[in-house]
Amino acid sequence: MVVIGSGPIGAVAARRIAETGRAVRILESGPAISDPPGSHVRNQDRFQRDPDSYLAGISSDFTYFDETAPPRELPGACVTAAVGGQGVLWTNNCPRPAVSERGELLSPAEWDRNLGAAERYLGVTNHTFAGSVRQQRILDRLAPTLAAAGREIREQPMAGRLVDRATIHYVATRDILAGTGIPIETADVQRVIVEQGRAAGVRLADGSTVQASAVVVAAGAFDTPILLHRSGIRHQALGRYLTYHPVLYSQLVLDAQLCGDTDDLPPRLWIPPAPDAPWNTMVLRDTNPVPPSPPDIDLPSNQLVEMQSFCPVDNHPDNTMTIADDGAVRFDVPLREADNGRMAAVLADQHELAGALGRFRAGVEPQWMTLGFAHVMGTCRMGASDDGTCVTDEFGQIWGTENLYLATVGVIPNALAVNPTLTGAALAIRSADRLLAG
């Protein structure tokens, strides 16, 4: 069996297959950008010592479709080709989707079983930073007010662990595949070969072919539909129903009574989406990509936290990623009235939370990241019937093709407020189980 793409979701699918004793190969077009290959870039000493340099340090690893595009054409949309894919660059936050976000394709028991398996494969822990003084004080400060509004705040699950008080190990593809013996092979896949309704293998850029008893495409929310289109697999829903997260970012200077000592563990807290606040917010000390302004340039890290809010965009059928025959890609994802309303509410919410915790750091007041950069989903969504609104069945199998599956956040059929990697991994596990049972 062949898995195309070596990111965390492809790695989870490959591991699930390999655990049954089946032979599986991962094909990856990109080079190694971490040492050892497939390990998280952020585990490097320089980023452990200076986490605020991280996003600038990895900027060259993103290839943008069109950074000059207007907002509705997603100037932040980009891809990464590397050994380990996005798994060597991701933020590692792995909250479970709220029950209201899960849809009806899986039963509650199936969700719990597959999410639990995904958490094990990704090394997700819920209490990594339980010893953080700031974390507990922030939680105590915000919990009563949020509870009165029908919301909560809790520790953010993440794929990682503490090595010591100054070192975090971020889980990546290398960790997911540890002990499996699954090879990641350099191969630029140009198309999936489909013969008589079955995937027979893949054709590479050098003209050679790799035969396979089944193919899993795990090339991300962008490259997966591009590869399908190039392979002549052009279902009506391909590239439609696109959704993503506009991200509102800010940094706070905490009230003095909330700060811990200079060696305090960084906090990592999560305010899950709620019916009256359907967005996802994290309060954490992670990395700050925005230069501060005077008089707040030099402040100790223990006085600072960031806020990141993910605001879901409705996955309207006219939110499109259009792929031309020459490979050119164009996005058209306008923000509609409901989307703008949520974004305005998110901005007001960050101001209210900041007032309870301290003040915004000069120069790092709330600002929206470039649209399209974060968490694109729905580009090859799954569904219950081949009715033109989905690309795969509810198990991630391409309609009309017996042994061709997708493992990507692109299959998530509904707008999701939380970070999507865990959800994508859970669905990939379910897909792998169906493939193995076939």
Coordinates of C-alpha atoms in Angstrom, one line a residue:
M1 CA 0.0 0.0 0.0
V2 CA 1.1 3.5 -0.7
V3 CA 0.5 6.7 1.3
I4 CA 1.2 10.0 -0.6
G5 CA 2.4 12.6 1.8
S6 CA 4.3 12.4 5.1
G7 CA 2.5 14.9 7.3
P8 CA 1.0 13.8 10.6
I9 CA -2.3 12.6 9.2
G10 CA -0.6 10.5 6.5
A11 CA 1.8 9.2 9.1
V12 CA -1.1 8.2 11.4
A13 CA -2.8 6.4 8.5
A14 CA 0.4 4.6 7.6
R15 CA 1.0 3.5 11.2
R16 CA -2.5 2.2 11.5
I17 CA -2.0 0.1 8.3
A18 CA 1.4 -1.2 9.4
E19 CA 0.1 -2.3 12.8
T20 CA -1.8 -5.1 11.0
G21 CA 1.4 -6.4 9.4
R22 CA 0.6 -5.0 6.0
A23 CA 3.5 -3.4 4.0
V24 CA 3.1 0.3 3.5
R25 CA 5.3 3.0 1.9
I26 CA 5.1 6.7 2.3
L27 CA 6.0 8.8 -0.7
E28 CA 7.1 12.4 -0.2
S29 CA 8.1 15.0 -2.8
G30 CA 9.9 17.4 -0.4
P31 CA 13.4 17.4 1.1
A32 CA 14.3 16.9 4.8
I33 CA 14.3 20.3 6.6
S34 CA 14.9 19.0 10.1
D35 CA 17.6 16.8 11.7
P36 CA 16.8 13.9 12.1
P37 CA 14.5 13.9 9.1
G38 CA 10.8 14.0 10.1
S39 CA 11.5 15.5 13.5
H40 CA 9.9 18.8 14.5
V41 CA 11.9 21.9 13.5
R42 CA 10.9 23.5 16.7
N43 CA 12.9 21.0 18.8
Q44 CA 16.0 22.8 17.7
D45 CA 18.0 24.5 20.5
R46 CA 17.7 27.9 18.9
F47 CA 13.9 27.8 18.9
Q48 CA 13.8 26.4 22.4
R49 CA 15.9 29.3 23.6
D50 CA 14.1 31.9 21.5
P51 CA 10.6 30.8 20.6
D52 CA 9.6 34.2 19.3
S53 CA 12.0 33.7 16.4
Y54 CA 10.2 30.5 15.2
L55 CA 7.8 31.8 12.6
A56 CA 10.4 34.0 11.0
G57 CA 12.8 31.0 11.1
I58 CA 10.4 28.8 9.1
S59 CA 9.0 31.4 6.7
S60 CA 11.1 30.1 3.8
D61 CA 9.4 26.7 4.1
F62 CA 6.0 27.9 2.9
T63 CA 5.2 28.3 -0.8
Y64 CA 2.3 30.7 -1.3
F65 CA -0.1 30.5 -4.2
D66 CA -0.4 34.3 -4.5
E67 CA 0.6 36.6 -1.6
T68 CA -0.6 39.6 -3.6
A69 CA -4.2 38.3 -4.0
P70 CA -7.1 40.2 -2.5
P71 CA -8.5 38.9 0.8
R72 CA -11.3 36.8 -0.8
E73 CA -8.7 35.0 -2.9
L74 CA -6.8 33.9 0.2
P75 CA -3.3 35.6 0.0
G76 CA -2.2 33.4 3.0
A77 CA -2.9 30.1 1.3
C78 CA 0.3 28.1 1.1
V79 CA 1.8 24.6 1.1
T80 CA 4.9 22.9 2.5
A81 CA 6.7 20.0 0.8
A82 CA 9.1 18.4 3.3
V83 CA 9.9 15.1 4.9
G84 CA 7.3 15.1 7.7
G85 CA 5.1 17.7 5.9
Q86 CA 3.3 20.1 8.1
G87 CA 4.1 17.7 10.9
V88 CA 7.6 19.2 11.3
L89 CA 6.2 22.8 11.5
W90 CA 2.7 22.6 13.1
T91 CA 1.7 24.2 16.4
N92 CA 0.8 20.8 18.0
N93 CA -2.4 21.9 19.6
C94 CA -4.9 19.0 19.5
P95 CA -8.3 19.8 21.1
R96 CA -11.2 17.5 20.4
P97 CA -14.0 19.0 18.3
A98 CA -17.1 20.0 20.2
V99 CA -20.1 17.6 19.9
S100 CA -21.9 20.2 17.9
E101 CA -19.0 20.3 15.3
R102 CA -18.8 16.6 14.7
G103 CA -21.7 16.1 12.3
E104 CA -23.7 12.9 11.8
L105 CA -21.4 10.7 9.7
L106 CA -19.9 9.0 12.8
S107 CA -21.7 7.8 15.9
P108 CA -20.7 9.3 19.2
A109 CA -19.0 6.0 20.1
E110 CA -17.1 6.0 16.8
W111 CA -15.9 9.6 17.4
D112 CA -14.7 8.7 20.9
R113 CA -12.9 5.6 19.8
N114 CA -11.1 7.2 16.8
L115 CA -10.3 10.4 18.6
G116 CA -8.8 8.4 21.4
A117 CA -6.6 6.4 19.0
A118 CA -5.5 9.6 17.3
E119 CA -4.5 11.1 20.6
R120 CA -2.3 8.0 21.3
Y121 CA -0.6 8.1 17.9
L122 CA 0.0 11.9 18.2
G123 CA 1.2 11.7 21.8
V124 CA -1.4 14.1 23.0
T125 CA -1.2 15.1 26.6
N126 CA -3.7 17.3 28.6
H127 CA -1.5 18.4 31.5
T128 CA 1.9 19.2 30.1
F129 CA 2.0 22.6 31.7
A130 CA 0.0 21.9 34.9
G131 CA 2.9 23.3 36.9
S132 CA 2.6 26.8 35.4
V133 CA 1.8 29.4 38.0
R134 CA 0.5 31.8 35.3
Q135 CA -1.7 29.1 33.9
Q136 CA -3.4 28.4 37.2
R137 CA -3.8 32.1 38.0
I138 CA -5.3 32.9 34.6
L139 CA -7.6 30.0 34.8
D140 CA -8.8 31.1 38.3
R141 CA -9.3 34.7 37.0
L142 CA -11.3 33.8 33.9
A143 CA -13.2 30.7 34.9
P144 CA -16.0 32.3 36.9
T145 CA -16.8 35.0 34.3
L146 CA -16.7 32.5 31.4
A147 CA -18.9 30.0 33.3
A148 CA -21.5 32.7 33.8
A149 CA -21.6 33.1 30.0
G150 CA -21.9 29.4 29.4
R151 CA -18.2 29.0 28.5
E152 CA -15.2 27.3 30.1
I153 CA -11.5 27.5 30.2
R154 CA -9.3 24.4 30.5
E155 CA -5.8 23.1 29.7
Q156 CA -5.0 22.9 26.0
P157 CA -4.3 19.4 24.8
M158 CA -1.1 19.3 22.8
A159 CA 1.1 16.7 21.0
G160 CA 4.2 17.0 23.0
R161 CA 5.9 16.6 26.4
L162 CA 8.2 18.4 28.8
V163 CA 11.8 17.2 28.7
D164 CA 12.7 19.6 31.4
R165 CA 11.4 23.0 32.6
A166 CA 13.2 24.8 29.7
T167 CA 12.6 22.2 26.9
I168 CA 9.5 21.1 25.2
H169 CA 9.5 18.1 22.8
Y170 CA 7.1 18.7 20.0
V171 CA 5.7 15.5 18.4
A172 CA 6.2 15.2 14.6
T173 CA 6.1 12.5 11.9
R174 CA 9.3 10.8 13.2
D175 CA 7.6 10.2 16.6
I176 CA 4.4 8.9 15.1
L177 CA 6.3 6.4 12.9
A178 CA 8.8 5.4 15.6
G179 CA 9.3 1.6 15.7
T180 CA 7.2 0.9 12.7
G181 CA 10.0 0.6 10.1
I182 CA 7.8 2.5 7.6
P183 CA 10.1 4.2 5.0
I184 CA 9.6 7.7 3.8
E185 CA 10.8 7.7 0.2
T186 CA 11.6 10.7 -2.0
A187 CA 9.1 10.6 -4.9
D188 CA 7.2 13.3 -6.8
V189 CA 3.8 11.8 -7.5
Q190 CA 2.2 13.3 -10.6
R191 CA -0.9 11.2 -10.8
V192 CA -2.8 8.3 -9.3
I193 CA -3.3 5.5 -11.8
V194 CA -6.9 4.3 -11.9
E195 CA -7.8 1.2 -13.9
Q196 CA -11.3 -0.3 -14.1
G197 CA -12.4 1.6 -11.0
R198 CA -9.4 0.7 -8.9
A199 CA -6.3 2.5 -8.0
A200 CA -3.4 0.5 -9.4
G201 CA -0.6 2.7 -8.2
V202 CA 1.0 6.1 -8.9
R203 CA 3.1 7.7 -11.7
L204 CA 6.1 9.7 -10.7
A205 CA 7.6 12.9 -12.3
D206 CA 10.4 10.9 -13.7
G207 CA 8.0 8.7 -15.7
S208 CA 8.3 5.6 -13.5
T209 CA 5.4 4.0 -11.7
V210 CA 4.9 2.5 -8.3
Q211 CA 2.3 -0.3 -8.1
A212 CA 0.1 -0.5 -5.1
S213 CA -2.8 -2.6 -3.8
A214 CA -4.3 0.6 -2.4
V215 CA -3.5 4.3 -2.4
V216 CA -4.1 6.8 0.4
V217 CA -3.7 10.4 -0.6
A218 CA -2.5 12.5 2.4
A219 CA -1.1 15.5 0.7
G220 CA -3.0 18.2 2.6
A221 CA -6.1 20.3 1.9
F222 CA -4.5 21.9 -1.2
D223 CA -2.2 19.4 -2.8
T224 CA -4.7 16.5 -2.4
P225 CA -7.3 18.1 -4.7
I226 CA -4.6 19.3 -7.1
L227 CA -3.3 15.7 -7.4
L228 CA -6.8 14.3 -7.9
H229 CA -7.5 16.9 -10.6
R230 CA -4.2 16.0 -12.3
S231 CA -5.2 12.4 -12.1
G232 CA -8.5 13.0 -13.9
I233 CA -10.5 12.6 -10.7
R234 CA -12.7 15.6 -10.9
H235 CA -15.8 15.2 -8.8
Q236 CA -18.3 18.1 -8.8
A237 CA -17.5 19.0 -5.2
L238 CA -13.7 19.0 -5.6
G239 CA -12.5 22.4 -4.3
R240 CA -15.9 23.5 -3.2
Y241 CA -17.3 24.1 0.3
L242 CA -13.9 25.4 1.4
T243 CA -13.7 26.7 4.9
Y244 CA -10.8 28.0 7.0
H245 CA -9.9 30.0 10.1
P246 CA -9.3 33.7 10.1
V247 CA -7.0 34.0 13.1
L248 CA -7.1 37.0 15.4
Y249 CA -3.8 37.4 17.2
S250 CA -2.7 39.6 20.1
Q251 CA -0.2 39.6 23.0
L252 CA -0.9 40.7 26.6
V253 CA 1.1 42.2 29.4
L254 CA -0.3 40.4 32.5
D255 CA -1.4 42.1 35.7
A256 CA 1.5 41.7 38.2
Q257 CA -0.5 39.4 40.4
L258 CA -0.9 36.9 37.6
C259 CA 2.8 36.6 36.8
G260 CA 5.0 33.7 38.0
D261 CA 8.7 33.7 38.5
T262 CA 11.1 34.1 35.5
D263 CA 11.5 30.3 35.2
D264 CA 7.7 29.7 35.3
L265 CA 6.5 27.1 32.8
P266 CA 4.6 28.7 29.9
P267 CA 0.8 28.5 30.2
R268 CA -1.3 26.8 27.5
L269 CA -5.0 27.3 28.0
W270 CA -8.0 26.7 25.8
I271 CA -11.5 28.4 25.7
P272 CA -13.5 25.9 23.6
P273 CA -16.3 27.1 21.3
A274 CA -19.8 27.4 22.9
P275 CA -23.2 28.0 21.4
D276 CA -23.1 31.7 22.0
A277 CA -19.4 32.0 21.3
P278 CA -18.8 29.6 18.3
W279 CA -15.0 30.2 18.0
N280 CA -11.9 28.7 19.5
T281 CA -9.5 30.8 21.7
M282 CA -6.2 29.9 23.2
V283 CA -4.4 31.8 26.0
L284 CA -0.8 30.7 26.0
R285 CA 2.8 31.7 25.9
D286 CA 4.0 30.2 22.7
T287 CA 5.6 32.4 20.0
N288 CA 5.1 36.0 19.0
P289 CA 5.7 36.8 15.4
V290 CA 4.9 40.5 15.7
P291 CA 7.6 43.1 16.8
P292 CA 6.4 45.1 19.8
S293 CA 6.6 48.9 20.0
P294 CA 7.9 51.2 22.6
P295 CA 7.6 51.3 25.6
D296 CA 7.0 47.5 25.5
I297 CA 10.0 46.3 23.6
D298 CA 11.9 44.7 26.4
L299 CA 9.6 42.8 28.7
P300 CA 10.4 39.5 30.5
S301 CA 8.6 36.5 29.1
N302 CA 6.9 35.6 32.4
Q303 CA 4.8 38.8 32.1
L304 CA 3.5 37.9 28.6
V305 CA 0.8 35.7 27.1
E306 CA -0.6 35.5 23.6
M307 CA -4.3 35.1 22.6
Q308 CA -5.1 33.3 19.3
S309 CA -8.7 33.0 18.3
F310 CA -9.9 30.8 15.4
C311 CA -13.1 32.0 13.7
P312 CA -14.8 29.5 11.5
V313 CA -15.9 30.5 8.0
D314 CA -19.2 28.8 6.8
N315 CA -18.4 26.2 4.2
H316 CA -20.7 27.6 1.5
P317 CA -20.8 25.7 -1.8
D318 CA -19.6 28.7 -3.6
N319 CA -16.4 28.9 -1.5
T320 CA -14.1 27.5 -4.2
M321 CA -10.6 26.4 -5.0
T322 CA -10.5 26.3 -8.8
I323 CA -7.8 24.2 -10.4
A324 CA -7.0 24.8 -14.1
D325 CA -5.7 22.2 -16.5
D326 CA -2.2 23.8 -16.4
G327 CA -2.2 23.5 -12.6
A328 CA -3.0 27.1 -11.8
V329 CA -5.1 27.6 -8.7
R330 CA -7.5 30.4 -7.8
F331 CA -9.5 30.8 -4.6
D332 CA -12.8 32.6 -4.2
V333 CA -13.9 32.6 -0.6
P334 CA -15.8 35.8 0.2
L335 CA -16.6 36.6 3.9
R336 CA -20.4 36.7 4.2
E337 CA -22.5 38.5 6.7
A338 CA -22.4 35.6 9.2
D339 CA -18.7 35.3 8.9
N340 CA -18.1 39.0 9.5
G341 CA -20.5 38.9 12.4
R342 CA -18.5 36.2 14.1
M343 CA -15.2 38.0 13.4
A344 CA -16.6 41.2 15.0
A345 CA -17.7 39.2 18.1
V346 CA -14.2 37.6 18.3
L347 CA -12.5 41.0 18.3
A348 CA -14.8 42.2 21.1
D349 CA -14.2 39.0 23.0
Q350 CA -10.4 39.5 22.9
H351 CA -10.8 43.0 24.2
E352 CA -12.9 41.8 27.1
L353 CA -10.5 39.0 28.0
A354 CA -7.6 41.4 27.8
G355 CA -9.3 43.7 30.2
A356 CA -9.6 40.9 32.7
L357 CA -6.0 39.8 32.5
G358 CA -4.0 43.0 31.9
R359 CA -3.5 45.1 28.8
F360 CA -2.4 44.6 25.2
R361 CA 1.3 44.9 24.5
A362 CA 2.2 48.0 22.4
G363 CA 2.4 47.0 18.8
V364 CA 0.8 43.6 19.3
E365 CA -2.8 44.7 19.7
P366 CA -5.4 42.4 18.1
Q367 CA -4.8 41.9 14.4
W368 CA -5.9 39.4 11.8
M369 CA -3.3 37.1 10.2
T370 CA -3.3 36.9 6.4
L371 CA -6.5 35.2 5.4
G372 CA -6.1 31.6 4.2
F373 CA -3.0 30.8 6.2
A374 CA -4.6 28.7 8.8
H375 CA -6.6 25.4 8.8
V376 CA -8.1 25.2 5.4
M377 CA -10.7 22.3 5.3
G378 CA -13.5 21.0 3.1
T379 CA -11.7 21.0 -0.3
C380 CA -12.4 17.3 -0.8
R381 CA -15.1 16.7 1.8
M382 CA -16.7 13.4 2.8
G383 CA -20.5 12.7 2.7
A384 CA -23.1 10.1 3.0
S385 CA -24.1 9.9 -0.7
D386 CA -22.7 10.7 -4.1
D387 CA -24.9 13.7 -4.6
G388 CA -22.4 16.2 -5.9
T389 CA -21.7 17.8 -2.5
C390 CA -18.8 15.5 -1.5
V391 CA -15.8 13.8 -3.0
T392 CA -15.6 10.7 -0.8
D393 CA -18.0 8.5 1.1
E394 CA -18.2 8.7 4.9
F395 CA -15.1 6.5 5.2
G396 CA -12.9 8.8 3.0
Q397 CA -13.0 6.5 -0.1
I398 CA -13.3 8.3 -3.4
W399 CA -16.7 7.8 -5.0
G400 CA -16.5 5.2 -7.7
T401 CA -13.0 4.0 -6.9
E402 CA -12.7 0.9 -4.7
N403 CA -9.3 1.3 -3.1
L404 CA -8.5 5.1 -3.2
Y405 CA -8.8 6.9 0.1
L406 CA -8.1 10.4 1.3
A407 CA -6.5 11.3 4.7
T408 CA -6.4 15.0 5.1
V409 CA -8.3 17.8 6.9
G410 CA -9.7 18.5 3.4
V411 CA -12.3 15.7 4.0
I412 CA -13.8 17.4 7.1
P413 CA -17.3 18.2 5.8
N414 CA -18.4 21.0 8.2
A415 CA -17.0 24.2 9.5
L416 CA -14.8 23.4 12.5
A417 CA -13.7 26.0 15.1
V418 CA -10.9 24.0 16.8
N419 CA -7.5 23.1 15.4
P420 CA -8.3 20.3 12.8
T421 CA -5.3 18.0 12.9
L422 CA -6.7 15.7 15.6
T423 CA -10.1 15.5 13.9
G424 CA -8.3 14.7 10.5
A425 CA -6.2 12.0 12.2
A426 CA -9.3 10.4 13.7
L427 CA -11.0 10.3 10.4
A428 CA -7.9 8.9 8.8
I429 CA -7.8 6.0 11.3
R430 CA -11.4 5.2 10.4
S431 CA -10.5 5.3 6.7
A432 CA -7.5 3.0 7.3
D433 CA -9.7 0.5 9.2
R434 CA -12.2 0.4 6.3
L435 CA -9.4 0.0 3.7
L436 CA -8.0 -2.9 5.7
A437 CA -11.4 -4.5 6.1
G438 CA -12.0 -4.4 2.3

